[in-house]
Coordinates of C-alpha atoms in Angstrom, one line a residue:
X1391 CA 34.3 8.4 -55.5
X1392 CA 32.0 11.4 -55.0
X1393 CA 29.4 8.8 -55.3
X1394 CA 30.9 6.3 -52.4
X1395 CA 31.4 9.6 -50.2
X1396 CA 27.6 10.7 -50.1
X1397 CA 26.4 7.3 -49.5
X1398 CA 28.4 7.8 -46.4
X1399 CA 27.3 10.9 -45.5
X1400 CA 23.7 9.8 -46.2
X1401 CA 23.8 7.3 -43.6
X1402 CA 26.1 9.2 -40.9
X1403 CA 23.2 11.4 -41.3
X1404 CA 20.6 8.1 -41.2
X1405 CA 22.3 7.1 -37.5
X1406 CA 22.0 10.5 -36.4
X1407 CA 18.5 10.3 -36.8
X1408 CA 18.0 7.1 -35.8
X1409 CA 19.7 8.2 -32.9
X1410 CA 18.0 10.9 -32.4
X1411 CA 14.5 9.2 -32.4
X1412 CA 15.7 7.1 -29.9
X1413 CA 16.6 9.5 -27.3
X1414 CA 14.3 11.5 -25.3
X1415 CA 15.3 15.0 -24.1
X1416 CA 14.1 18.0 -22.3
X1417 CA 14.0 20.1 -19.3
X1418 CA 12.8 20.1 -16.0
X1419 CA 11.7 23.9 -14.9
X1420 CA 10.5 26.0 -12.3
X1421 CA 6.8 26.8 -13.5
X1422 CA 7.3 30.5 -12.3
X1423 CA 3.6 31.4 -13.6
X1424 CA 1.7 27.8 -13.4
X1425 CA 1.0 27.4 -17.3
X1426 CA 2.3 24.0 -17.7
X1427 CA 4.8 25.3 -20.5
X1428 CA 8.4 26.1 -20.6
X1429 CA 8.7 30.0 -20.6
X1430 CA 11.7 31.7 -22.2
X1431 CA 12.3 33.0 -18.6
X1432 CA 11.5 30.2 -16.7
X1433 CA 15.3 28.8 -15.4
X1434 CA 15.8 24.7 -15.4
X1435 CA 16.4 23.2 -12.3
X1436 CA 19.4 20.9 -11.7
X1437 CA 20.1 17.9 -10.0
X1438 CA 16.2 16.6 -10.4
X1439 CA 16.2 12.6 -11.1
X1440 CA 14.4 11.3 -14.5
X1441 CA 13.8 7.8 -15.5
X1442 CA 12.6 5.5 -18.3
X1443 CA 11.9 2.6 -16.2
X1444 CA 15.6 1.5 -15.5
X1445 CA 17.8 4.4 -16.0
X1446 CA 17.8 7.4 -14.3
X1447 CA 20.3 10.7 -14.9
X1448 CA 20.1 14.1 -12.8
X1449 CA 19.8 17.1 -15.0
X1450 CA 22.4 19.0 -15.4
X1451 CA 22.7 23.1 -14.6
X1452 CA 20.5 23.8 -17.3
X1453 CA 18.2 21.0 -15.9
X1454 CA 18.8 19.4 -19.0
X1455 CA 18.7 15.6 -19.3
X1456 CA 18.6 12.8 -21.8
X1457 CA 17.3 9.1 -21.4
X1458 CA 17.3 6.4 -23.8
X1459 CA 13.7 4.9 -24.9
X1460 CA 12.6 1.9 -26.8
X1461 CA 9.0 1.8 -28.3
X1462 CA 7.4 1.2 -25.0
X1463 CA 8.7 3.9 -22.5
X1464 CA 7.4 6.0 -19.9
X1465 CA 9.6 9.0 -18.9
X1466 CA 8.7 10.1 -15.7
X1467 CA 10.8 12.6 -13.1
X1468 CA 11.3 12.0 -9.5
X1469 CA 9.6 14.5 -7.7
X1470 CA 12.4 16.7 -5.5
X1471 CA 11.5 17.3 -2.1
X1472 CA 10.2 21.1 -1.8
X1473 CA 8.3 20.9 -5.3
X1474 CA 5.6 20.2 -6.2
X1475 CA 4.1 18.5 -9.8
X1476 CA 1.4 19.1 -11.8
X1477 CA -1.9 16.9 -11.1
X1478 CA -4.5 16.0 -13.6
X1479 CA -8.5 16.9 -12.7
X1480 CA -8.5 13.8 -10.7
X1481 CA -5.6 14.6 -8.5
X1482 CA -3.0 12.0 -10.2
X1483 CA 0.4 13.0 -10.5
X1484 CA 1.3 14.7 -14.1
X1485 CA 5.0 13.8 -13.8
X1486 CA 5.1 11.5 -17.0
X1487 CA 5.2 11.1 -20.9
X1488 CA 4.1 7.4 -22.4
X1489 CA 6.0 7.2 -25.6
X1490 CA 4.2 4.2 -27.3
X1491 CA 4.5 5.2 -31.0
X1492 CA 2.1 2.1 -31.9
X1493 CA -0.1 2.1 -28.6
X1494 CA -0.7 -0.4 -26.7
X1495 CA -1.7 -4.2 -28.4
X1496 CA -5.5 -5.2 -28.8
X1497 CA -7.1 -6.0 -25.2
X1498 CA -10.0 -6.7 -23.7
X1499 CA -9.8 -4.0 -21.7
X1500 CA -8.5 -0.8 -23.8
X1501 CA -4.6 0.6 -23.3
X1502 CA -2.3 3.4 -24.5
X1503 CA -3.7 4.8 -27.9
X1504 CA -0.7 5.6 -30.1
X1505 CA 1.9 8.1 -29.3
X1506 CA 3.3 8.7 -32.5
X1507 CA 6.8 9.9 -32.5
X1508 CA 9.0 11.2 -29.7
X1509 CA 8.7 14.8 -29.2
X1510 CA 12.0 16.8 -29.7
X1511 CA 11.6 18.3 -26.0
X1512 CA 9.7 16.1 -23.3
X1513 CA 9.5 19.1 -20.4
X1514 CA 8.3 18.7 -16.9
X1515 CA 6.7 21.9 -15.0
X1516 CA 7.8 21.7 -11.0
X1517 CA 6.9 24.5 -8.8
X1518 CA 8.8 25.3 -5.5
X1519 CA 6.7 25.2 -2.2
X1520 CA 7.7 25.2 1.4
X1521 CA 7.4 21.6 1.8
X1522 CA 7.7 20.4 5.4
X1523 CA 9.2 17.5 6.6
X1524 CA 7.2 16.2 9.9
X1525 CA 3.8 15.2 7.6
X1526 CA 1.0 12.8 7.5
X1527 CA -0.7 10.9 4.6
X1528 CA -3.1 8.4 3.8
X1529 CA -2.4 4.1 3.3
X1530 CA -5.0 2.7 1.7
X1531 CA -5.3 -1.0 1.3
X1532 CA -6.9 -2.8 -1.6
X1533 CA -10.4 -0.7 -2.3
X1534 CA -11.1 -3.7 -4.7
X1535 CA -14.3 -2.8 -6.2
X1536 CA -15.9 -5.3 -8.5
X1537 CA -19.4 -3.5 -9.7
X1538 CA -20.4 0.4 -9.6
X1539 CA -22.4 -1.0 -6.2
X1540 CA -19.2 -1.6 -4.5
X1541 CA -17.6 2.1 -5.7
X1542 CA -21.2 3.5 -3.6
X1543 CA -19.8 1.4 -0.8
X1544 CA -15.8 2.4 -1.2
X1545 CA -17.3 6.1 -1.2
X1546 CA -19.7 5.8 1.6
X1547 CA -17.7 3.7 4.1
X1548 CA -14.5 5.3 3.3
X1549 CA -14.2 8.4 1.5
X1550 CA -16.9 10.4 3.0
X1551 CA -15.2 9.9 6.7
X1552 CA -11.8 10.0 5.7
X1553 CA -12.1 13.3 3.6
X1554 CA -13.2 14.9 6.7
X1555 CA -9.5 13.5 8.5
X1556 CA -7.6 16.8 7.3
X1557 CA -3.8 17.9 7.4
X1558 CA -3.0 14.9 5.1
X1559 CA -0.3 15.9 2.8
X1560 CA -1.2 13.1 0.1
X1561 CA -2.6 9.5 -0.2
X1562 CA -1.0 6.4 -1.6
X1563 CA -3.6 3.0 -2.7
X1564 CA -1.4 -0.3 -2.4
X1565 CA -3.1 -2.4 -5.6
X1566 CA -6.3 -4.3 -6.8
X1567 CA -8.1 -0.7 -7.1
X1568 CA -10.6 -2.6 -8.7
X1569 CA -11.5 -6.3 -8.9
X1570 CA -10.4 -6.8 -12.3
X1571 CA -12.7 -5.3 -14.1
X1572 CA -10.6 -2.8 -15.4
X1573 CA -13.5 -0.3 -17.0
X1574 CA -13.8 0.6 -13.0
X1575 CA -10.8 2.3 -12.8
X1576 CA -12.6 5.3 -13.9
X1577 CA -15.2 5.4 -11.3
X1578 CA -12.2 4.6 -8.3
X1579 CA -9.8 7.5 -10.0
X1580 CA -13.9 9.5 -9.3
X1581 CA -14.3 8.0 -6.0
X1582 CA -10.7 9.3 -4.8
X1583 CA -11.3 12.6 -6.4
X1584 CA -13.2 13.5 -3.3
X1585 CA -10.2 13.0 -1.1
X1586 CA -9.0 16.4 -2.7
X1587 CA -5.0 15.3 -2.4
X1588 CA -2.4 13.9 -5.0
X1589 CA -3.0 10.5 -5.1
X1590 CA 0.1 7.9 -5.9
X1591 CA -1.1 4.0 -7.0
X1592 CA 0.4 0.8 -7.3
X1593 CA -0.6 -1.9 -9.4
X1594 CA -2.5 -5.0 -8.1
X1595 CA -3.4 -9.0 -9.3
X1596 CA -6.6 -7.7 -9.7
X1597 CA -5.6 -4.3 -11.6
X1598 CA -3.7 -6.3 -14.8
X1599 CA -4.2 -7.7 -17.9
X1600 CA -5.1 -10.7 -17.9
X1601 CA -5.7 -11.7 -21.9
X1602 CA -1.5 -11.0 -22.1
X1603 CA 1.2 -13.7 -23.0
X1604 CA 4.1 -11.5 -21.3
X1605 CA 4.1 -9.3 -17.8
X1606 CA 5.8 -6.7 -19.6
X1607 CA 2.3 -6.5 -21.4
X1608 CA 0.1 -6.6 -18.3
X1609 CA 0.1 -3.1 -17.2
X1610 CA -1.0 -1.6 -20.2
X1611 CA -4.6 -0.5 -19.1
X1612 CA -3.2 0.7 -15.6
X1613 CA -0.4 3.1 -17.3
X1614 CA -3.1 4.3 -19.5
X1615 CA -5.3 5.1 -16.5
X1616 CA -2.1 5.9 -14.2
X1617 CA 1.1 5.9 -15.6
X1618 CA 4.1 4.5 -14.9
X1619 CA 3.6 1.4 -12.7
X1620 CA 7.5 1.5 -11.1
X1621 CA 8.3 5.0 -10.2
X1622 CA 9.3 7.3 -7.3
X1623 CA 9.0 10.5 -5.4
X1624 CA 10.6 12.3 -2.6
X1625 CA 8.6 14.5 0.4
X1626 CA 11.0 16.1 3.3
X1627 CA 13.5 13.2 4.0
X1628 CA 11.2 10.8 2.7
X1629 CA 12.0 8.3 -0.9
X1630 CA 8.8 6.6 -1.9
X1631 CA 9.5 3.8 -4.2
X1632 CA 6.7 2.6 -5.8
X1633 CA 6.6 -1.3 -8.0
X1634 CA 4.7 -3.3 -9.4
X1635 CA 5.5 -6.7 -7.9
X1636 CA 3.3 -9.1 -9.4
X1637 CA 4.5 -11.3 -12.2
X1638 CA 1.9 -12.7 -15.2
X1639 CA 2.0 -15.2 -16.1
X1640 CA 3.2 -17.2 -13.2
X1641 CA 6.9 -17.7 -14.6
X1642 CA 7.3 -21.2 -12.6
X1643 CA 3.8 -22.8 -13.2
X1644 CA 2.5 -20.8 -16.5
X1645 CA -0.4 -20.3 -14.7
X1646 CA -2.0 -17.4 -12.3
X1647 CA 0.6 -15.2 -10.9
X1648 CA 3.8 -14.8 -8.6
X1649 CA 5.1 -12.0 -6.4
X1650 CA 8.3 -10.9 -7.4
X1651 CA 10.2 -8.4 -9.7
X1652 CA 11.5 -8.3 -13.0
X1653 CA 15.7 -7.3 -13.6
X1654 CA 14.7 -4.0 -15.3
X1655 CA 12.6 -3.2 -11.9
X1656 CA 15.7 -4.1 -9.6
X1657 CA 17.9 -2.4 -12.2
X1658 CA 15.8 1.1 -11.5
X1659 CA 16.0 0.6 -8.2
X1660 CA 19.3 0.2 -7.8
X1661 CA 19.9 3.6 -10.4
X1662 CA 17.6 5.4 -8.3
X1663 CA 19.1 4.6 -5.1
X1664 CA 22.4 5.9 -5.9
X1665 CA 21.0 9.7 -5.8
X1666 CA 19.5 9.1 -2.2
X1667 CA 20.6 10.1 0.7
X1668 CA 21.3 7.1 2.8
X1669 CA 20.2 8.9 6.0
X1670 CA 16.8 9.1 4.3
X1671 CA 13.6 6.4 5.2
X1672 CA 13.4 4.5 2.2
X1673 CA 9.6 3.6 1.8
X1674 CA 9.1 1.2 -0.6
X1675 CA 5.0 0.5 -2.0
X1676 CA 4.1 -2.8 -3.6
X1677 CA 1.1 -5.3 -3.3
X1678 CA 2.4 -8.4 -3.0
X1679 CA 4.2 -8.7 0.8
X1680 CA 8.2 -9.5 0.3
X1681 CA 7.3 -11.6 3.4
X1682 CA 4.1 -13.6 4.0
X1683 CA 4.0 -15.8 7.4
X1684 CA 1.5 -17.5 5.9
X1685 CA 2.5 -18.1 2.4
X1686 CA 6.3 -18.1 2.5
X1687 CA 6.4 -19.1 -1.3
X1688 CA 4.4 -16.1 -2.4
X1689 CA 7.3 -14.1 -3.7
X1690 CA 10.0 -15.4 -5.6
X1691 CA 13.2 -15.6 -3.5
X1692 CA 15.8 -14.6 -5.9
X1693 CA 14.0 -11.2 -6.4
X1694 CA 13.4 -10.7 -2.8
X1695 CA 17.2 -11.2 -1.9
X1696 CA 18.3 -8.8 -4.4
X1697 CA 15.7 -6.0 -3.2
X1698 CA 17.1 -6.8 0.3
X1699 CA 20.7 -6.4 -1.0
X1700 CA 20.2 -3.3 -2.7
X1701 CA 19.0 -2.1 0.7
X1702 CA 21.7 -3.1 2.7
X1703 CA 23.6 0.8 3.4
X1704 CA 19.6 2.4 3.8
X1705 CA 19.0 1.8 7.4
X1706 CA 16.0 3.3 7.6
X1707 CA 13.4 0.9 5.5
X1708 CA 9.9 0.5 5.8
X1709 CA 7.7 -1.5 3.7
X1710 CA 3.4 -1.4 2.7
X1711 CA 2.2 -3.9 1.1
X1712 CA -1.1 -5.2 1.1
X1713 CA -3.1 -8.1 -0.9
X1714 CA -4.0 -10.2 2.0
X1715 CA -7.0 -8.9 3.7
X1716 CA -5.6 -9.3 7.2
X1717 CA -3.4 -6.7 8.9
X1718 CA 0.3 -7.6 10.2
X1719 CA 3.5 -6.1 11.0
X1720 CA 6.8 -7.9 10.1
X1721 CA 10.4 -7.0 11.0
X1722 CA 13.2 -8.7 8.8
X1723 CA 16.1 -9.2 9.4
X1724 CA 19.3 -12.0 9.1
X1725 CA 17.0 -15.0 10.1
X1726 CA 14.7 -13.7 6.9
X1727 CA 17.4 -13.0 4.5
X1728 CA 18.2 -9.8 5.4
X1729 CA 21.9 -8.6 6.4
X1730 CA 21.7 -5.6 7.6
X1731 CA 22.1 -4.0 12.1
X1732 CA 18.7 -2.4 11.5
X1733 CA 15.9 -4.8 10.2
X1734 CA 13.4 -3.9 7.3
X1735 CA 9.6 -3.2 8.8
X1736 CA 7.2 -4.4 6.5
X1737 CA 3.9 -3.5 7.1
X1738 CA 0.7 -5.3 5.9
X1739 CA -1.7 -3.2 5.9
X1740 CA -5.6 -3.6 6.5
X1741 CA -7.9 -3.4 3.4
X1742 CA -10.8 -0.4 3.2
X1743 CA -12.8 -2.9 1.5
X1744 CA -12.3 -5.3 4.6
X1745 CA -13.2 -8.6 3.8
X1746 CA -14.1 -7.8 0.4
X1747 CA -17.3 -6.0 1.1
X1748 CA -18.8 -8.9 3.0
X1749 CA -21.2 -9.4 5.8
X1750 CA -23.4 -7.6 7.1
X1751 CA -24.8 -3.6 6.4
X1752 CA -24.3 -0.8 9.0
X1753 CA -26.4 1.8 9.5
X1754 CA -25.0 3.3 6.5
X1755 CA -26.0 0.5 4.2
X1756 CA -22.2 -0.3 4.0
X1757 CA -21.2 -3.8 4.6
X1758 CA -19.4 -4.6 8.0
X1759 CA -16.9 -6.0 6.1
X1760 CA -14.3 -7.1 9.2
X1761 CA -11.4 -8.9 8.1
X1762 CA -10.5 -12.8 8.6
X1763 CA -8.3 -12.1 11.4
X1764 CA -10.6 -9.9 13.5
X1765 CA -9.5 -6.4 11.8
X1766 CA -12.1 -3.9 10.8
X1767 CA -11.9 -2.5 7.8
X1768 CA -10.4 0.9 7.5
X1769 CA -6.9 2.5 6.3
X1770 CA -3.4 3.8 7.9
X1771 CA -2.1 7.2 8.7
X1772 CA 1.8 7.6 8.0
X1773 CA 3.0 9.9 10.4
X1774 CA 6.6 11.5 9.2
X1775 CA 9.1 13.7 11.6
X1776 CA 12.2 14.0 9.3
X1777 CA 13.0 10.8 8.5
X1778 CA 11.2 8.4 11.6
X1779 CA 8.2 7.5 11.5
X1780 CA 5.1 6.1 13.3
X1781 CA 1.9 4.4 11.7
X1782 CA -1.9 5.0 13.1
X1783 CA -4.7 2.4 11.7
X1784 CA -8.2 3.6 11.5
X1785 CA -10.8 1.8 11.5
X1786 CA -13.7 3.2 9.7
X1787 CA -16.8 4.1 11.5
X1788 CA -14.9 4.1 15.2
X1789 CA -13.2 6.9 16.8
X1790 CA -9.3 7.3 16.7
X1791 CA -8.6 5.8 19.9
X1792 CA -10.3 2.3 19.0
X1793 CA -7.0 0.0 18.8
X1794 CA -7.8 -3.2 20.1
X1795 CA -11.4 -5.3 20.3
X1796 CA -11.5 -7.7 24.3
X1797 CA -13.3 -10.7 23.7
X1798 CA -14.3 -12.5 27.3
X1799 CA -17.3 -14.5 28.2
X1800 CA -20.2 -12.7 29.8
X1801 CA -20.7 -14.8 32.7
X1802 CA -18.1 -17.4 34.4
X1803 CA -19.3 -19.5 37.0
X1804 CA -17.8 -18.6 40.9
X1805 CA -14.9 -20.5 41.5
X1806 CA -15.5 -22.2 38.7
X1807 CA -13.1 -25.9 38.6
X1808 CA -12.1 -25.5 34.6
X1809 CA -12.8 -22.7 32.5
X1810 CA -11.9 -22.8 29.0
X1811 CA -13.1 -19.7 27.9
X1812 CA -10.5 -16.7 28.4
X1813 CA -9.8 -13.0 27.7
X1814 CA -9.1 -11.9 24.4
X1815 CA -6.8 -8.9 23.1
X1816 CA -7.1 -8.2 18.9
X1817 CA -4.7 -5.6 18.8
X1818 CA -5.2 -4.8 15.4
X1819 CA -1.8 -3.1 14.4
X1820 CA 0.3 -5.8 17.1
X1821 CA 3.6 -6.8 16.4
X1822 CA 5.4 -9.8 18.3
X1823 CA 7.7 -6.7 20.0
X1824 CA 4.5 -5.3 21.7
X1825 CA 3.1 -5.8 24.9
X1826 CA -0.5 -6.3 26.1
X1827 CA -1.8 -6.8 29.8
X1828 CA -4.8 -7.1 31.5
X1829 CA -5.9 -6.4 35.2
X1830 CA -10.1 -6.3 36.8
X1831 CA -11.2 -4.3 38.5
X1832 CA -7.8 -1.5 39.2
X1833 CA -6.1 -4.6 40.3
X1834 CA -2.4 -5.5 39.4
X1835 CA -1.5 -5.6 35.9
X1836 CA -1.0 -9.3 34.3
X1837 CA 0.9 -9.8 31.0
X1838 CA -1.4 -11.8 27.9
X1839 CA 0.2 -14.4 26.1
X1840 CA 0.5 -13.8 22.2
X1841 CA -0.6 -16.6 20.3
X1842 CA -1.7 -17.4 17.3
X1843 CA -5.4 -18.3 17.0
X1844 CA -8.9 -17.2 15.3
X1845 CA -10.2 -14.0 16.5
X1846 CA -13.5 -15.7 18.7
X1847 CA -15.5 -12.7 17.9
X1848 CA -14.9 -13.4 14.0
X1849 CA -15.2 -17.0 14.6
X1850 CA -18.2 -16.7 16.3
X1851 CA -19.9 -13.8 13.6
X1852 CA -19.0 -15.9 10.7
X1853 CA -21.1 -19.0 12.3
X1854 CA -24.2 -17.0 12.6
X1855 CA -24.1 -16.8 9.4
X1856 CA -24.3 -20.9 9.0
X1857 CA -26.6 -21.3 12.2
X1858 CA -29.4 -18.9 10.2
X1859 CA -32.5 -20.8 9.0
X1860 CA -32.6 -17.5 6.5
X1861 CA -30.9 -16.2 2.9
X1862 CA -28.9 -13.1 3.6
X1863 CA -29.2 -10.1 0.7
X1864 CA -25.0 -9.7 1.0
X1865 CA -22.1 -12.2 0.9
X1866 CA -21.1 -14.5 3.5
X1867 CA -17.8 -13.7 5.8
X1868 CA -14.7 -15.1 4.3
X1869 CA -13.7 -18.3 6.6
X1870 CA -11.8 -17.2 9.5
X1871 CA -7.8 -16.9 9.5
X1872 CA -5.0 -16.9 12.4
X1873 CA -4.8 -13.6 13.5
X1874 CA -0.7 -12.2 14.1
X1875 CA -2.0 -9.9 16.7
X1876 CA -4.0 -11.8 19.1
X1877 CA -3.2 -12.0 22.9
X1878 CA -5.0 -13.9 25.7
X1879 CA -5.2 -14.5 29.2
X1880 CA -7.6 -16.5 31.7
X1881 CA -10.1 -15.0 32.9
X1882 CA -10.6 -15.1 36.6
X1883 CA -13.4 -16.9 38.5
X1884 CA -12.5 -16.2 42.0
X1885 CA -13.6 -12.9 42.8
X1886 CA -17.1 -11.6 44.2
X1887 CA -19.8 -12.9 42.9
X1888 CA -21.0 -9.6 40.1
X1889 CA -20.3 -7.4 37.7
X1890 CA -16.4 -7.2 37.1
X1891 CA -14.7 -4.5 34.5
X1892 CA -11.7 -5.7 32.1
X1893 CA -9.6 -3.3 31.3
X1894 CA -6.9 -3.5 28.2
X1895 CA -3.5 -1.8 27.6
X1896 CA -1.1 -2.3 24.9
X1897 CA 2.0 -1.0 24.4
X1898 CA 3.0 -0.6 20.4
X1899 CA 6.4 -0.6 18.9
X1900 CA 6.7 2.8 19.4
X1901 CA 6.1 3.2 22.8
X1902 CA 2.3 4.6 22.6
X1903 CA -0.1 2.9 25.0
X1904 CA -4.0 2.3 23.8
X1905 CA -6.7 1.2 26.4
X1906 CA -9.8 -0.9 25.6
X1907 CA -12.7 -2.1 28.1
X1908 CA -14.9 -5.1 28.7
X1909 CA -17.3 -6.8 31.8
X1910 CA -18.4 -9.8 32.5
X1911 CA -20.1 -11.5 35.6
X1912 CA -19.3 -14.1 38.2
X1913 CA -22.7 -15.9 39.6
X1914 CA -23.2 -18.8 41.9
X1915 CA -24.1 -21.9 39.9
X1916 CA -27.6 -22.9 40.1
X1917 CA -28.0 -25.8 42.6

């Protein structure tokens, strides 16, 4: 009997360890004197969000929490508004513990080195700062760097003008940091070190994997080099969501790759949702767009309308994606899937590696690098005031105000019978709700006709390249692509024979005007 009665005991006391092991706990505390380690006077704080990937609790008064964990887990916390996190020499958040007791599997390129086991107290240093909540920050599209030649050119076209753009509260890169070579991660986290701010990531095609059997498996090098690939963090009045939304292997074909999302990723989001305010902008960060007028099977549909649904009582949504190397600006609603008053404005943003480092060098020694659809390369400025928003693009090496390139002929003949040349408007952050006109000369002002079209100065760039008897030392343009933010107008022939100016307004979204200039001549044909 006595016999039967510590067997029992034995393995009460076996589950309780068990369980034990399979629970991670700690606290979330004000880091009063910046050490990194849980003081005997340091107080929790309560009511902070934590997370293993799918869950997420709030901590209690103590700021106490608890999370289940399997043997590949990353706890991470939801940064509070009005606190800030600890960042590693590199400026990456510090918000996070990897519990991988056997590592990461054998890879090409190397992963998470063992963990061992979990630690009895997993505890997160905050520290409270007057946080404000009208801010600006930098989008970055893919920097896509395939050799330690390209990093020189991410750093010399990018960073070293954009470091100098100050007041930026933080920075977020949208995927493919680096082409995948995954060993240059190291010299992009180096590169972005200059740019002196905390610096979120999300995962690209080009940033996985790739010698993996499972897309749970295919982020292994990024969370060693990042952490957490699905996460989120609040500033002002402001929830960032941040996923990875590529899935390896393709699950339809076998082969390649899908955009879409996993049901533990929807489950997180749908956990970490129920602790935001719904008066909040809800900004979600992924690579793959949710919606691609040109490739409307890029992303499963399934996982789409679920992300959509979740949405549904958040109002205020804006998406950044990237990925495509053209620049666009979407707004879903019902006729996309979406059932919601308000629609969801997804935002494709430009790439700072352009067309993938292409064409041909500046004075810099940088490559041109302007996108298929007429966009130079460059990177967005978020603009927050409480919980609205506006978006600024930059394009690197022009000044602020450079919004929109005029394409025109430089001469037209007087009176001319047919012309089918015509006045060109690339107004690189367009959206079908804008409007562009065009007047010569301070006459009246005449409406442009959006279409969709190549951008002729692309076009025409990416022919000299075919037209030249001669080898060029750097790559070939990509093939020219219709351009979403392309407007044109005929161009008139029958005014005084001269010199005529073109002048350019558009009108964005948000009700902000930008102005661009051309000329062009009218002569007497010769007889």
């Amino acid at each position: 009997m006595k016999k039967n009665i510590f067997i029992v005991i034995l393995s009460i006391l076996c589950i309780q360890q068990l369980s034990a092991q399979n629970i991670a706990k700690g606290f979330i505390f004000d880091d009063k004197n910046g050490n990194g380690v849980k003081d005997r006077k340091e107080k929790g704080i309560e009511k902070v969000a934590v997370s293993n990937g799918q869950e997420v609790v709030l901590t209690n008064e103590k700021g106490y929490y608890e999370l289940p964990v399997s043997d590949d887990n990353i706890i991470f916390v939801i940064k509070p508004s009005g606190y800030k996190i600890p960042l590693d020499e590199f400026n990456l958040p510090k918000s996070y513990y990897i519990h991988k007791p056997a590592g990461s599997p054998s890879l090409k390129y190397e992963g998470v080195k063992p963990t061992g086991a979990l630690p009895k107290s997993i505890d997160f240093a905050l520290t409270v700062y007057d946080e404000p909540e009208d801010f600006s920050s930098f989008i970055f599209g893919d920097t896509q760097t395939y050799s330690e030649q390209e990093i020189e050119y991410l750093t010399k076209g990018i960073i070293e003008e954009a470091k100098h753009n100050k007041g930026k509260l933080f920075g977020i890169t949208l995927g493919d940091l680096v082409g995948d070579r995954l060993d240059l991660h190291s010299g992009y986290k180096k590169a972005l070190q200059q740019m002196d701010l905390p610096w979120y990531n999300v995962m690209g095609n080009h940033d996985m994997n790739y010698d993996v059997k499972e897309d749970m498996l295919s982020d292994e090098t990024f969370e060693s080099n990042f952490g957490p690939n699905n996460y989120a963090f609040n500033y002002g009045k402001v929830h960032f969501i941040v996923l990875d939304d590529i899935l390896y292997p393709n699950p339809v074909t076998g082969k390649g790759y899908l955009g879409g999302l996993r049901e533990d990723q929807l489950r997180f989001v749908e956990n970490d949702l129920k602790y935001v305010d719904p008066n909040n902008l809800i900004i979600i960060s992924l690579h793959i767009p949710l919606f691609d007028k040109d490739d409307k099977d890029a992303f499963r549909e399934d996982d789409r309308q679920q992300l959509y649904n979740l949405l549904t009582n958040y109002p205020n949504v804006l998406v950044l994606s990237a990925h495509t190397h053209i620049q666009s600006n979407n707004l879903i609603g019902a006729e996309e899937g979406a059932n919601r008053a308000k629609p969801i404005h997804e935002y494709n943003v430009g790439t700072t590696c352009g067309d993938w480092y292409s064409g041909v060098l500046n004075e810099k020694g940088v490559p041109v690098s302007t996108m298929r659809d007429g966009t130079p390369k460059g990177y967005a400025i978020l603009n927050i005031k409480g919980n609205e928003y506006t978006i600024d693009y930059k394009a690197a090496d022009h000044p602020e105000s450079y919004q929109l390139s005029v394409y025109n002929p430089k001469v037209v003949p007087y009176k001319g019978r047919w012309i089918t040349s015509g006045i060109y408007a690339n107004f690189f952050m367009g959206s079908d709700s804008d409007n562009v006109e065009y007047r010569v000369d301070d006459g009246n002002w005449v409406k442009m006709n959006k279409i969709e079209d190549y951008d002729p100065a692309y076009y025409r760039y990416m022919q000299d390249w075919d037209y030249d008897e001669n080898v060029k030392p750097v790559r070939r343009p990509s093939n020219a692509q219709m351009s979403h933010h392309l407007w044109r107008a005929n161009i008139p022939s029958n005014l005084s024979v001269g010199k005529h100016t073109i002048e350019v307004r558009a009108t964005d979204m948000y009700g902000r005007e930008f102005r661009q200039t051309s000329e062009y001549q009218i002569k007497e044909l010769d007889k």
